[in-house]
XYZ file of N, CA and C in Angstrom:
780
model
N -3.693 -24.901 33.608
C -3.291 -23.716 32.849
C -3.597 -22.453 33.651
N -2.704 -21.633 33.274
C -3.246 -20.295 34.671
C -3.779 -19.447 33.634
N -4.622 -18.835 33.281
C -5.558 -17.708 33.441
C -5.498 -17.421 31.644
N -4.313 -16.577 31.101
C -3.818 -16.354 30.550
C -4.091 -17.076 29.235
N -3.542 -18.491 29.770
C -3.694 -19.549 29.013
C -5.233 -20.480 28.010
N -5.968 -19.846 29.221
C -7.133 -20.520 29.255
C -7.766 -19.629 28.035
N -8.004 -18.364 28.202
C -8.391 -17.388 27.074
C -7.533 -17.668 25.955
N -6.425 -17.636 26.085
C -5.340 -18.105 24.448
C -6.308 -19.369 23.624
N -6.291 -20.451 24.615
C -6.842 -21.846 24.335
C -8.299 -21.161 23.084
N -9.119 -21.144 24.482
C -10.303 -20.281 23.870
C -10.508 -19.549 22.686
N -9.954 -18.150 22.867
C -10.064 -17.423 21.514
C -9.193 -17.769 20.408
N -8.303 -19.142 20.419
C -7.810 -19.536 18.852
C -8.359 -20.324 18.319
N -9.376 -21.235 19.477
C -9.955 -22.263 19.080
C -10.917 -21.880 18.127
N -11.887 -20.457 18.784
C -12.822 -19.774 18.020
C -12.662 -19.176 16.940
N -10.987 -18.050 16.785
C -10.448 -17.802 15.791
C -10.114 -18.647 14.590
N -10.005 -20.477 14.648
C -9.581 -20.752 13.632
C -10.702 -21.529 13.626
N -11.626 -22.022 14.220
C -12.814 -22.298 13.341
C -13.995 -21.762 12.498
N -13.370 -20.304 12.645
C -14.077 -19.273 12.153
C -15.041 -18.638 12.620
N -15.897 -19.043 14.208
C -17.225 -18.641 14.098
C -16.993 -17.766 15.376
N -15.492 -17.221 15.630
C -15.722 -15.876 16.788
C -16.722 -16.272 18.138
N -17.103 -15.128 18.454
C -17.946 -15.213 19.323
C -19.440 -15.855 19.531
N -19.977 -16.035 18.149
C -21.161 -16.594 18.372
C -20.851 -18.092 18.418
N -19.877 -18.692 18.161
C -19.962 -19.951 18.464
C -19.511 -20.430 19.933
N -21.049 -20.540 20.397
C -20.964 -20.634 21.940
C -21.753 -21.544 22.428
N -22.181 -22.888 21.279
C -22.309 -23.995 21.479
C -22.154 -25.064 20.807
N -21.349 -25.859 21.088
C -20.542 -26.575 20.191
C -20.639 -28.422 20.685
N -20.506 -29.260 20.257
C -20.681 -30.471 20.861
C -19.707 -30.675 22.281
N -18.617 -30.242 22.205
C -18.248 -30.029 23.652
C -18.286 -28.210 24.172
N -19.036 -27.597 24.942
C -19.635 -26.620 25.063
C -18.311 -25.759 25.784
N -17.984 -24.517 25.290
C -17.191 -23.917 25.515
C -17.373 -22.858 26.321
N -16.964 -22.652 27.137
C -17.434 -21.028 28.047
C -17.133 -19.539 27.305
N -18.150 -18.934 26.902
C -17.491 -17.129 25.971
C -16.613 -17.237 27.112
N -15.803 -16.403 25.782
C -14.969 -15.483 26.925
C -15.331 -14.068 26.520
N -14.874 -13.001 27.674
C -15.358 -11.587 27.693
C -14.674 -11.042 26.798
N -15.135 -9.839 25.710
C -14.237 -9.418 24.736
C -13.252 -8.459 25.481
N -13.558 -8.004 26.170
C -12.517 -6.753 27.555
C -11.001 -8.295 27.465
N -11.515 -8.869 27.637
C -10.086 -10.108 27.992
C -9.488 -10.988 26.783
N -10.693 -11.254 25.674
C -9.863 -11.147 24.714
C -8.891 -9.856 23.950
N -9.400 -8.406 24.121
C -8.664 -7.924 23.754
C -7.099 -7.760 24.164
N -7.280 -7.738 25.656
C -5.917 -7.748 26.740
C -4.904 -8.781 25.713
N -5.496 -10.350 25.707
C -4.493 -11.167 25.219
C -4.022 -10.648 23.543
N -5.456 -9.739 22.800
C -4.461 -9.613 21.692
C -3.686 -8.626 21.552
N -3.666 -7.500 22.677
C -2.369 -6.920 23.193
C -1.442 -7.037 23.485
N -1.243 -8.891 23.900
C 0.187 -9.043 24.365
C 0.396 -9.773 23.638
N 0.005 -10.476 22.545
C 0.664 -11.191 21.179
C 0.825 -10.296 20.306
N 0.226 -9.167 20.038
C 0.800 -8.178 19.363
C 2.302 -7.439 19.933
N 2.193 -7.489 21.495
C 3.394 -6.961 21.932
C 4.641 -8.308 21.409
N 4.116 -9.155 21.782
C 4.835 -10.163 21.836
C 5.747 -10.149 20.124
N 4.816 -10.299 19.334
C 5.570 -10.174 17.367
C 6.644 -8.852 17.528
N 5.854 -8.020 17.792
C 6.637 -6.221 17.558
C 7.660 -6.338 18.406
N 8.003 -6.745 19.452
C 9.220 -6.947 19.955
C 10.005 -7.847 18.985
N 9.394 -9.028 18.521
C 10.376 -9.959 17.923
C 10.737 -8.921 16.455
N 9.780 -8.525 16.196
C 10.353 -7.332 14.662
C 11.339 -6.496 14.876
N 11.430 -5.857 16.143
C 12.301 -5.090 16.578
C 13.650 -5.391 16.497
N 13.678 -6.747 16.624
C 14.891 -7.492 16.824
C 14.961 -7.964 15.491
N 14.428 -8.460 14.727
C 14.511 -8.478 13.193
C 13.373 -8.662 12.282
N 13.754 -7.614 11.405
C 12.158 -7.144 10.881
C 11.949 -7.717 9.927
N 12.517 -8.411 9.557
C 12.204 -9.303 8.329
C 11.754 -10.686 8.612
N 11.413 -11.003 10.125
C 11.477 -12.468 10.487
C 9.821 -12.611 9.755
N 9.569 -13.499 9.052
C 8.580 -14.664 8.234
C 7.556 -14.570 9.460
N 7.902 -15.124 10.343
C 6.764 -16.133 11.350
C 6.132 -14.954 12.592
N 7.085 -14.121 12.223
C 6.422 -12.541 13.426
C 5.475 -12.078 12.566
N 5.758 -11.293 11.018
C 4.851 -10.908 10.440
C 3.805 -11.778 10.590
N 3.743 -13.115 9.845
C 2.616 -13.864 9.464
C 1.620 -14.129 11.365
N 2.339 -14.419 12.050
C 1.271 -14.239 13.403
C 0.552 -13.151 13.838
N 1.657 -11.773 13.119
C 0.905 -10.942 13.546
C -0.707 -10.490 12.617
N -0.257 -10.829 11.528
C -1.454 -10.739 10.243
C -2.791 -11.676 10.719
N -1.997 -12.787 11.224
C -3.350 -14.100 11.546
C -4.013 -13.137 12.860
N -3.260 -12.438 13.924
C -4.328 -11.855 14.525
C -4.854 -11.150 14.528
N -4.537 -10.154 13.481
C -5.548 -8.986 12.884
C -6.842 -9.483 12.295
N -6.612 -10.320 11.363
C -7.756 -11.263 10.380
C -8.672 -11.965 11.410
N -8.042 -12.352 12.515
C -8.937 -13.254 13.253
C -9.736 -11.904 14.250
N -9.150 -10.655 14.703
C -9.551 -9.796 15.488
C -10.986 -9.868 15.298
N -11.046 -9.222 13.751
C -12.411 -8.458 13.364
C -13.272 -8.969 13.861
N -13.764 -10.234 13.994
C -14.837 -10.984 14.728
C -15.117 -11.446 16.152
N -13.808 -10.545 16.946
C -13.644 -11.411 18.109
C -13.798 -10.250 18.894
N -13.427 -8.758 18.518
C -13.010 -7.551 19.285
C -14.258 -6.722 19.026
N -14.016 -5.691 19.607
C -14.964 -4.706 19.132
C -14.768 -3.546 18.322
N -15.968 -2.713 17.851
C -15.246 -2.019 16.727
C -13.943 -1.367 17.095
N -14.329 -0.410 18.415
C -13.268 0.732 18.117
C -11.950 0.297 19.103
N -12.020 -1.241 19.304
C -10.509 -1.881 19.088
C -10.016 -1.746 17.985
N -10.978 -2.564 17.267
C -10.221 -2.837 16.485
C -9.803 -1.404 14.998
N -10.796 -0.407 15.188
C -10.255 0.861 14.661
C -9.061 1.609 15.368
N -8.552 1.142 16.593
C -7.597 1.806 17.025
C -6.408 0.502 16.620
N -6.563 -0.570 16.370
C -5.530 -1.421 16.133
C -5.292 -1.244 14.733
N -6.235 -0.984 13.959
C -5.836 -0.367 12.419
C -4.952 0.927 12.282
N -4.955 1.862 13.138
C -4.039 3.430 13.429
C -2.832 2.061 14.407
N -2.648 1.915 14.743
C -1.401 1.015 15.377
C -0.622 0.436 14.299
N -1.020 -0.282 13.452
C -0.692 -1.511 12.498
C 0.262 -0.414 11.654
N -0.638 0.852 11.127
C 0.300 1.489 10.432
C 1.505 2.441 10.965
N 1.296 3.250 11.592
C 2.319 3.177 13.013
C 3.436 2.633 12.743
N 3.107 1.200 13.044
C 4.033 -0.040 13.096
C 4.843 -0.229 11.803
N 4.213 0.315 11.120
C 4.894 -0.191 9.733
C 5.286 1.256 9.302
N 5.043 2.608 9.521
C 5.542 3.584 9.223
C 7.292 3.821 10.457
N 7.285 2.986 11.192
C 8.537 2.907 12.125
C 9.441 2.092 11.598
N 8.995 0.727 11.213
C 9.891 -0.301 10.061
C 10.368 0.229 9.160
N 9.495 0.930 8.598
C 9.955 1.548 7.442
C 10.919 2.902 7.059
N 10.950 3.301 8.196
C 11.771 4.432 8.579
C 12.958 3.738 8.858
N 13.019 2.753 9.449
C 14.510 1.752 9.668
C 14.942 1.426 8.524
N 14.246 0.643 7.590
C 14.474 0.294 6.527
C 13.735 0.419 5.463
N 13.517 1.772 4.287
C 12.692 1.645 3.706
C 12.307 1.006 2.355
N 12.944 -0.341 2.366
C 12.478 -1.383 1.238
C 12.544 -2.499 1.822
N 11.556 -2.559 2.872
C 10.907 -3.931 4.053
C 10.076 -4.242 3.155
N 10.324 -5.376 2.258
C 9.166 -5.367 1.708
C 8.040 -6.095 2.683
N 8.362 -6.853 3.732
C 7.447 -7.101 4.720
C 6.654 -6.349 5.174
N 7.279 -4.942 5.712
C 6.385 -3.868 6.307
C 5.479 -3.145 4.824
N 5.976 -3.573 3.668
C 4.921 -2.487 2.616
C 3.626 -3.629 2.731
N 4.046 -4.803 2.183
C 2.936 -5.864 1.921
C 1.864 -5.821 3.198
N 2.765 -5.787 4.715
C 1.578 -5.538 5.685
C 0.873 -4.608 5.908
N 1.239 -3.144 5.246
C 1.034 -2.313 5.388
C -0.968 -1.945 4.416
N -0.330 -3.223 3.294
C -1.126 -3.170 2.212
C -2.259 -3.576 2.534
N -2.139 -4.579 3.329
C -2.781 -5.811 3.849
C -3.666 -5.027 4.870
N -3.215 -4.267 5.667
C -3.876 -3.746 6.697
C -5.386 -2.617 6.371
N -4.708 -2.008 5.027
C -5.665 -0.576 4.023
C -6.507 -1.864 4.191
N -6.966 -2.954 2.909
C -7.575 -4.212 2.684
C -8.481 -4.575 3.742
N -8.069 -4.981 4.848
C -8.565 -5.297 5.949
C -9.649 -4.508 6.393
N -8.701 -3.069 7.008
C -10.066 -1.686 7.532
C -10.565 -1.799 5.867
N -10.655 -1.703 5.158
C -11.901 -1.619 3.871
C -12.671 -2.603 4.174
N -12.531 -4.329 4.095
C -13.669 -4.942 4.538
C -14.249 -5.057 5.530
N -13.572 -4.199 6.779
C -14.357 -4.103 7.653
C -14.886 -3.139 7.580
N -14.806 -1.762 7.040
C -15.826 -0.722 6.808
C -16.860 -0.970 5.840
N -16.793 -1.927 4.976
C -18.171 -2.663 3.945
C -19.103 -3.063 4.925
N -18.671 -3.683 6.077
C -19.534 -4.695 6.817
C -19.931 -4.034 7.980
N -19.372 -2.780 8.225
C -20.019 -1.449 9.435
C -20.107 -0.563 8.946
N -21.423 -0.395 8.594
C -22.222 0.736 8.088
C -21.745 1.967 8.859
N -21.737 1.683 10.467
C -21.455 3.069 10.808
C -19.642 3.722 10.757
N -18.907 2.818 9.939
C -17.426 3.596 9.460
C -17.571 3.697 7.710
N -17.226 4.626 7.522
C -17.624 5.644 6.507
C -16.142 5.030 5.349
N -15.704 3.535 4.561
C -14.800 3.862 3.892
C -14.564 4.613 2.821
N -13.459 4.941 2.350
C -13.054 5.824 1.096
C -13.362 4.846 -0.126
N -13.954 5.748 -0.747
C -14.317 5.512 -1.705
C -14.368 6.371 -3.839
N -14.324 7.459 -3.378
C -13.865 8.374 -4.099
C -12.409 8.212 -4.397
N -11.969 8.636 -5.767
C -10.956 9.027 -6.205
C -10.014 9.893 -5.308
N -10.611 11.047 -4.998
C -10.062 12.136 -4.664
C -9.961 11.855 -3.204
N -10.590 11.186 -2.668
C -10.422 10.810 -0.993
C -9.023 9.994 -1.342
N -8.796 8.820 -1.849
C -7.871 8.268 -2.159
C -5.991 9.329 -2.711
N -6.450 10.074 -3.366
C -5.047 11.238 -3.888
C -4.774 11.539 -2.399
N -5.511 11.992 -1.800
C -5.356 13.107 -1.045
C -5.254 12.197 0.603
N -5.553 11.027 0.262
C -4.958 10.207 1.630
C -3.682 10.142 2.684
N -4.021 9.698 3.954
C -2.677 9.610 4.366
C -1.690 8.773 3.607
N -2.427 7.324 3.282
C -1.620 6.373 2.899
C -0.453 7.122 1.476
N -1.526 7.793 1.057
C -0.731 8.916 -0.678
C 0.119 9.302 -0.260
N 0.159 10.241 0.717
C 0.731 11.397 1.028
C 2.196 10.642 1.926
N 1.992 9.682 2.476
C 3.104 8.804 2.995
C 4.201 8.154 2.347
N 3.293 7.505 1.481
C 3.805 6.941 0.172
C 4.919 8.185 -0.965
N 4.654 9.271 -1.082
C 4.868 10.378 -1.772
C 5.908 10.793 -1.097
N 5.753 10.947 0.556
C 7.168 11.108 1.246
C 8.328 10.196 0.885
N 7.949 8.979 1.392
C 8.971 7.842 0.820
C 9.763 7.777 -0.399
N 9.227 8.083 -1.652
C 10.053 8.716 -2.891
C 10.800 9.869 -2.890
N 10.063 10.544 -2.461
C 10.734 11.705 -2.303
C 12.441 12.422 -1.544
N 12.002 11.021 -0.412
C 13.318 10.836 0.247
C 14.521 9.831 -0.363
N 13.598 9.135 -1.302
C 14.861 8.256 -2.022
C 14.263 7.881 -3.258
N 14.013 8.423 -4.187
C 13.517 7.673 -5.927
C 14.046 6.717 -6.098
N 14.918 5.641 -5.792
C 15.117 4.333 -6.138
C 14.387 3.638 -5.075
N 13.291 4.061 -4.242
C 12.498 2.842 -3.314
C 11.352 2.255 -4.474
N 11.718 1.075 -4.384
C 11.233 0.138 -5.629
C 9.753 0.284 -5.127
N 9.469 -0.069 -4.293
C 8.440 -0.849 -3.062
C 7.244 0.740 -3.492
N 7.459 1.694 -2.598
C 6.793 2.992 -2.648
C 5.915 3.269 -4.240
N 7.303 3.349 -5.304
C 6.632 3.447 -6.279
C 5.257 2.512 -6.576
N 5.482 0.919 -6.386
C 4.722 0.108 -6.652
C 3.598 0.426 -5.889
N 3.531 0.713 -4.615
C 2.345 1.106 -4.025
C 1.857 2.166 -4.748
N 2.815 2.962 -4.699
C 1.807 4.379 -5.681
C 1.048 3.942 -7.124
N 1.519 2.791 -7.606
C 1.255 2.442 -9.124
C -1.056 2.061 -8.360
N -0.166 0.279 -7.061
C -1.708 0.166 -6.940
C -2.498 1.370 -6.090
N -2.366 2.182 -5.704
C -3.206 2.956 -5.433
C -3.795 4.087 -6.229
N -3.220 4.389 -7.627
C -3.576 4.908 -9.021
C -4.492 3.967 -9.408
N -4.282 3.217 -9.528
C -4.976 1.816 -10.520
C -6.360 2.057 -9.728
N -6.509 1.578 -8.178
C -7.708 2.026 -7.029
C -8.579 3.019 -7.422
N -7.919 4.509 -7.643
C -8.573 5.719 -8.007
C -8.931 5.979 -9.106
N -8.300 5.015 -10.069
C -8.658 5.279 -11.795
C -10.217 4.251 -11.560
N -10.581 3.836 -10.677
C -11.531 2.966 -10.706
C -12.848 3.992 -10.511
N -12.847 5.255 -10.241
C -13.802 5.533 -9.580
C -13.375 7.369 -10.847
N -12.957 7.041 -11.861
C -12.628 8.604 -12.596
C -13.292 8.567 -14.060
N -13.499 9.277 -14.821
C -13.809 9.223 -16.253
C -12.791 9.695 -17.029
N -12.501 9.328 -18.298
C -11.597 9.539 -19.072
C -10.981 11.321 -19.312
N -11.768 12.357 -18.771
C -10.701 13.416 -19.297
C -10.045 13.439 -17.304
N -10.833 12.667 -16.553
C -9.844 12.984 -15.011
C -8.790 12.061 -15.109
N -9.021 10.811 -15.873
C -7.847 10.251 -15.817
C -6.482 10.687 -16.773
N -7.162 11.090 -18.022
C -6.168 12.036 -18.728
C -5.489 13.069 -17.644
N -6.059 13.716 -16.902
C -5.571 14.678 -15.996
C -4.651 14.157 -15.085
N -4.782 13.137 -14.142
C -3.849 12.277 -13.566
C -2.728 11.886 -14.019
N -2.638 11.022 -15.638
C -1.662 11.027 -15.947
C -0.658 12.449 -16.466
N -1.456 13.552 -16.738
C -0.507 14.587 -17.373
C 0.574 14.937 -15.712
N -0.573 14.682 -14.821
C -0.294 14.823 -13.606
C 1.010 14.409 -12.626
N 1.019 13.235 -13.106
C 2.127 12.203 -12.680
C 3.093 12.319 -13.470
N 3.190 12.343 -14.583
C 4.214 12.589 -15.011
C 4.991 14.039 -15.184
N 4.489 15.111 -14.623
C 4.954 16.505 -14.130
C 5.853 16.002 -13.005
N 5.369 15.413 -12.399
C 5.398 14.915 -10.671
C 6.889 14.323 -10.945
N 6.758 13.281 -12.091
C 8.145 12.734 -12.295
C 9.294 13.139 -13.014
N 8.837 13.906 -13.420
C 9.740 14.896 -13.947
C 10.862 16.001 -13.047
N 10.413 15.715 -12.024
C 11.842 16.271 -10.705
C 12.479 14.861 -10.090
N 11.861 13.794 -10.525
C 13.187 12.444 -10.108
C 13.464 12.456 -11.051
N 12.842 12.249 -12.964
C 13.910 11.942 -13.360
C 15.021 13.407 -13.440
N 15.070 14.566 -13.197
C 15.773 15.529 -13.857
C 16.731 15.742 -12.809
N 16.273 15.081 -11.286
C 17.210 15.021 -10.047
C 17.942 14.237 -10.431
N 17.865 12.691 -10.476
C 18.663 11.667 -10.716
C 18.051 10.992 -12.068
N 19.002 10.849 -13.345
C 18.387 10.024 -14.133
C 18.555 9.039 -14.465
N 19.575 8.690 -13.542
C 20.143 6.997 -13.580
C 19.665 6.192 -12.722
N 18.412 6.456 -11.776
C 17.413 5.564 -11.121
C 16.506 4.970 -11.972
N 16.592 3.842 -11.882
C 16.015 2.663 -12.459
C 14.851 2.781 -12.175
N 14.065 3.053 -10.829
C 12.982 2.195 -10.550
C 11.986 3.835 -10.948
N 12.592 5.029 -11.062
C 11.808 5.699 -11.609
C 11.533 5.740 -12.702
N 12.418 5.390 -14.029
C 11.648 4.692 -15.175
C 11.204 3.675 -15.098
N 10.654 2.876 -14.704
C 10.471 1.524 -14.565
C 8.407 2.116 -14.348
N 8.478 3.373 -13.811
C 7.225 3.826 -13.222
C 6.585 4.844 -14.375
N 7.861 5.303 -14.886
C 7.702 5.939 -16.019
C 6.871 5.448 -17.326
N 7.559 4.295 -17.080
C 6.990 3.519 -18.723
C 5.572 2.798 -18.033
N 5.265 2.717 -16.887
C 4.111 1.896 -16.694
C 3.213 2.896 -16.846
N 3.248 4.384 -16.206
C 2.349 5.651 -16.482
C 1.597 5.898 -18.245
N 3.108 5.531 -18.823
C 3.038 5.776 -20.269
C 1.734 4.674 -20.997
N 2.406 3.120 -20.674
C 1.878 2.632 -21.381
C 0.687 1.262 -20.527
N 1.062 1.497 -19.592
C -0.112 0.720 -18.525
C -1.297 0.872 -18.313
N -2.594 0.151 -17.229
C -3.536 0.639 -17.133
C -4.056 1.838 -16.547
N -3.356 3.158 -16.557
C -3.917 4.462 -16.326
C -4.120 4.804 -17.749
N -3.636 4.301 -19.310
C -4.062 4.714 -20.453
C -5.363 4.096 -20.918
N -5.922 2.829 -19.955
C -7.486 2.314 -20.669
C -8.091 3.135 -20.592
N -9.279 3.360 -21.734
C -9.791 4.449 -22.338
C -9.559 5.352 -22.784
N -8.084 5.769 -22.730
C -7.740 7.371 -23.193
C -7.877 7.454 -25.012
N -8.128 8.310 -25.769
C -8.291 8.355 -26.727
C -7.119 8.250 -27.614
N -7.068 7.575 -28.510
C -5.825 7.821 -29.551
C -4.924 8.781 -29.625
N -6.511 10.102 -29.986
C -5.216 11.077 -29.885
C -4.926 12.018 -29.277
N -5.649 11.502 -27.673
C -5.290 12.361 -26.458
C -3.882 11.704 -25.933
N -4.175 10.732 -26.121
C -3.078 9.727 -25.514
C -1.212 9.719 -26.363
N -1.496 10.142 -27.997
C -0.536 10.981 -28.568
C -0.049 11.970 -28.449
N -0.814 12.830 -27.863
C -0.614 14.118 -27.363
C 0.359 14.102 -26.258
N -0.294 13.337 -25.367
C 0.554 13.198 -24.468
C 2.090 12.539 -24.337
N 1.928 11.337 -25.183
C 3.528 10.989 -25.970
C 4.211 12.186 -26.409
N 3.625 12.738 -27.342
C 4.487 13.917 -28.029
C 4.758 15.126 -27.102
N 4.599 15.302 -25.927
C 4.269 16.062 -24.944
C 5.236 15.732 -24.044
N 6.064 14.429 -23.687
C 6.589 13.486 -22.962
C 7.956 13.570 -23.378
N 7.997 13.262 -25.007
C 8.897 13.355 -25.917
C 9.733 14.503 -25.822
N 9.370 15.503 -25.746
C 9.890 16.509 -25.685
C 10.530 17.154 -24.117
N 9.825 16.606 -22.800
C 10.444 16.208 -21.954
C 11.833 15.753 -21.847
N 11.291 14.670 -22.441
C 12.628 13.304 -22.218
C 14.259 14.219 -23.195
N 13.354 14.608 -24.645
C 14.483 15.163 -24.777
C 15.085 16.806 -24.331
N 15.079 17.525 -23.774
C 15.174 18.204 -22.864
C 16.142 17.538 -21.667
N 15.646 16.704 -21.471
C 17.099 15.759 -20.356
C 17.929 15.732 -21.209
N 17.699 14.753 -22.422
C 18.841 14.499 -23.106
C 20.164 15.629 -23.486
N 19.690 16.733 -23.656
C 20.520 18.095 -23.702
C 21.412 18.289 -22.703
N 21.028 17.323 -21.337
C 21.640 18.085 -20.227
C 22.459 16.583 -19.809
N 21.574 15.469 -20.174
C 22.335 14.501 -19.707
C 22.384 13.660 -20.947
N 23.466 13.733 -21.719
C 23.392 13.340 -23.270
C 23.612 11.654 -23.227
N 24.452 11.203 -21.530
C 24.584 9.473 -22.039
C 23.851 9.307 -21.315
N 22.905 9.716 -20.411
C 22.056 8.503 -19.418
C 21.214 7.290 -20.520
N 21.254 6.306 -20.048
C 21.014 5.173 -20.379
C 19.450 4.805 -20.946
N 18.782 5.097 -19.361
C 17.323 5.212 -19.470
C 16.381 6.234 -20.151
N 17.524 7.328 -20.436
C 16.369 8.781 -21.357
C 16.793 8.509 -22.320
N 17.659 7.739 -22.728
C 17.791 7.333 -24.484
C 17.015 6.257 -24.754
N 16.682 5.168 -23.782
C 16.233 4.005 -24.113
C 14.551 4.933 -24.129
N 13.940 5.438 -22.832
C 12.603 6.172 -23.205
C 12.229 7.217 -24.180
N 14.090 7.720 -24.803
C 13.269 8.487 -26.194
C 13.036 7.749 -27.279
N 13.790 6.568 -27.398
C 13.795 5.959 -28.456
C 12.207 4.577 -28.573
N 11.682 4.816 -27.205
C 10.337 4.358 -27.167
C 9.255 5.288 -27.344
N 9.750 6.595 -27.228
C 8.241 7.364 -27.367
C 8.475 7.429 -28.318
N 9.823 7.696 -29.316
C 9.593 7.917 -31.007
C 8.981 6.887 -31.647
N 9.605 5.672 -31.384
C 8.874 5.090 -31.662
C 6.979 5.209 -31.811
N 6.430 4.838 -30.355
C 5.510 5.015 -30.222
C 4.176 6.315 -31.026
N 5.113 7.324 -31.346
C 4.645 8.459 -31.909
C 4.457 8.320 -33.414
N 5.643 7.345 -33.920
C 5.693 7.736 -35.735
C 5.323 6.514 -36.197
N 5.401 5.063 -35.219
C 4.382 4.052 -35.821
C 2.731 3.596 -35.859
């Protein structure tokens, strides 16, 4: 095997038995290899996937190799590889996604990658993860995500990320900030639906705001307030757009919701 090969052999053997670098004695005894040379090779299997994405970004077996060598990195590389391969990964998936923005490959890896740098910032004290609410609003990943709608309110994908990364920040808020969030979001949505109101996937986000988990804990009749508050929204479209489909079907749920 020439050179190349020998490190591949090596660091998958270590990668899939799980024990990285410290397993460096084994019943048949393996030689470390240097992390300077494992990183090289996971430079060129990373080159190696991203070319094949390039050529089609939806291929199954590029994503999934490239995921197995991120997961296997953390233990094999060093930190600020592997903190510069976390700013790469998204990169990578903010370029996919600019090609096509309902990859759902590139959102899920994208997801996968936040996930990843989080358990590796649990387990290195000296990287500082987010943890706050408000670190989270005010993120790149938010603020990316927020572009993406913005450029098209029917990206199914975007919204859904925005849903789990609400859900994330409601984890870390008390009931009048989360009241605030939702009055929040739904201001916010109130220029897709009044831009376009025949996008689906912005009611679809609509009714989860309304009646999903950003309302646990809200009070009865803060949480009415805000229906009746909504209501009057929705009808306000209706004046302007008397058949859309979806502001009749959401007035006829908040009335509901309000008088039973």
């Amino acid at each position: 095997k020439n050179k190349c090969e020998t490190y591949k052999s090596v660091s998958l053997e270590s990668a899939a038995s799980g024990h990285g670098q410290e397993s460096t004695t084994t019943e048949n005894t393996v030689s470390p290899v240097s992390i300077s040379s494992l990183e090289t090779l996971w430079d060129q299997e990373l080159q190696l996937t991203q070319t094949a994405l390039f050529v089609n970004p939806k291929a199954y077996p590029a994503w999934e190799h490239r995921l197995w060598l991120l997961r296997s990195s953390r233990d094999l590389v060093s930190q600020t590889y592997f903190q510069v391969l976390m700013q790469k990964e998204r990169k990578l998936c903010d370029i996919m996604l600019q090609k096509d923005e309902r990859n759902f490959h590139a959102w899920a890896h994208r997801l996968t990658v936040r996930s990843l740098h989080k358990q590796y910032a649990q387990k290195n004290t000296e990287i500082e993860p987010q943890k706050s609410s408000e670190s989270i609003l005010n993120s790149e990943e938010f603020r990316f995500i927020t572009e993406r709608i913005l450029s098209n309110f029917a990206n199914y994908s975007a919204w859904h990320q925005r849903s789990l990364l609400l859900i994330q920040a409601c984890r870390e808020l008390g009931i009048e900030e989360r009241c605030a969030l939702v009055i929040r979001e739904l201001e916010w949505l109130h220029q897709a639906y009044f831009t376009d109101p025949d996008v689906e996937s912005t009611w679809i986000y609509h009714r989860w705001i309304l009646y999903g988990e950003l309302q646990d804990g809200i009070t009865d009749e803060t949480r009415e307030h805000i229906l009746i508050t909504e209501l009057g929204s929705i009808q306000d479209l209706l004046a302007m757009e008397p058949n859309s489909t979806n502001a009749l079907l959401a007035n006829v749920r908040l009335f509901l919701s309000v008088t039973i």
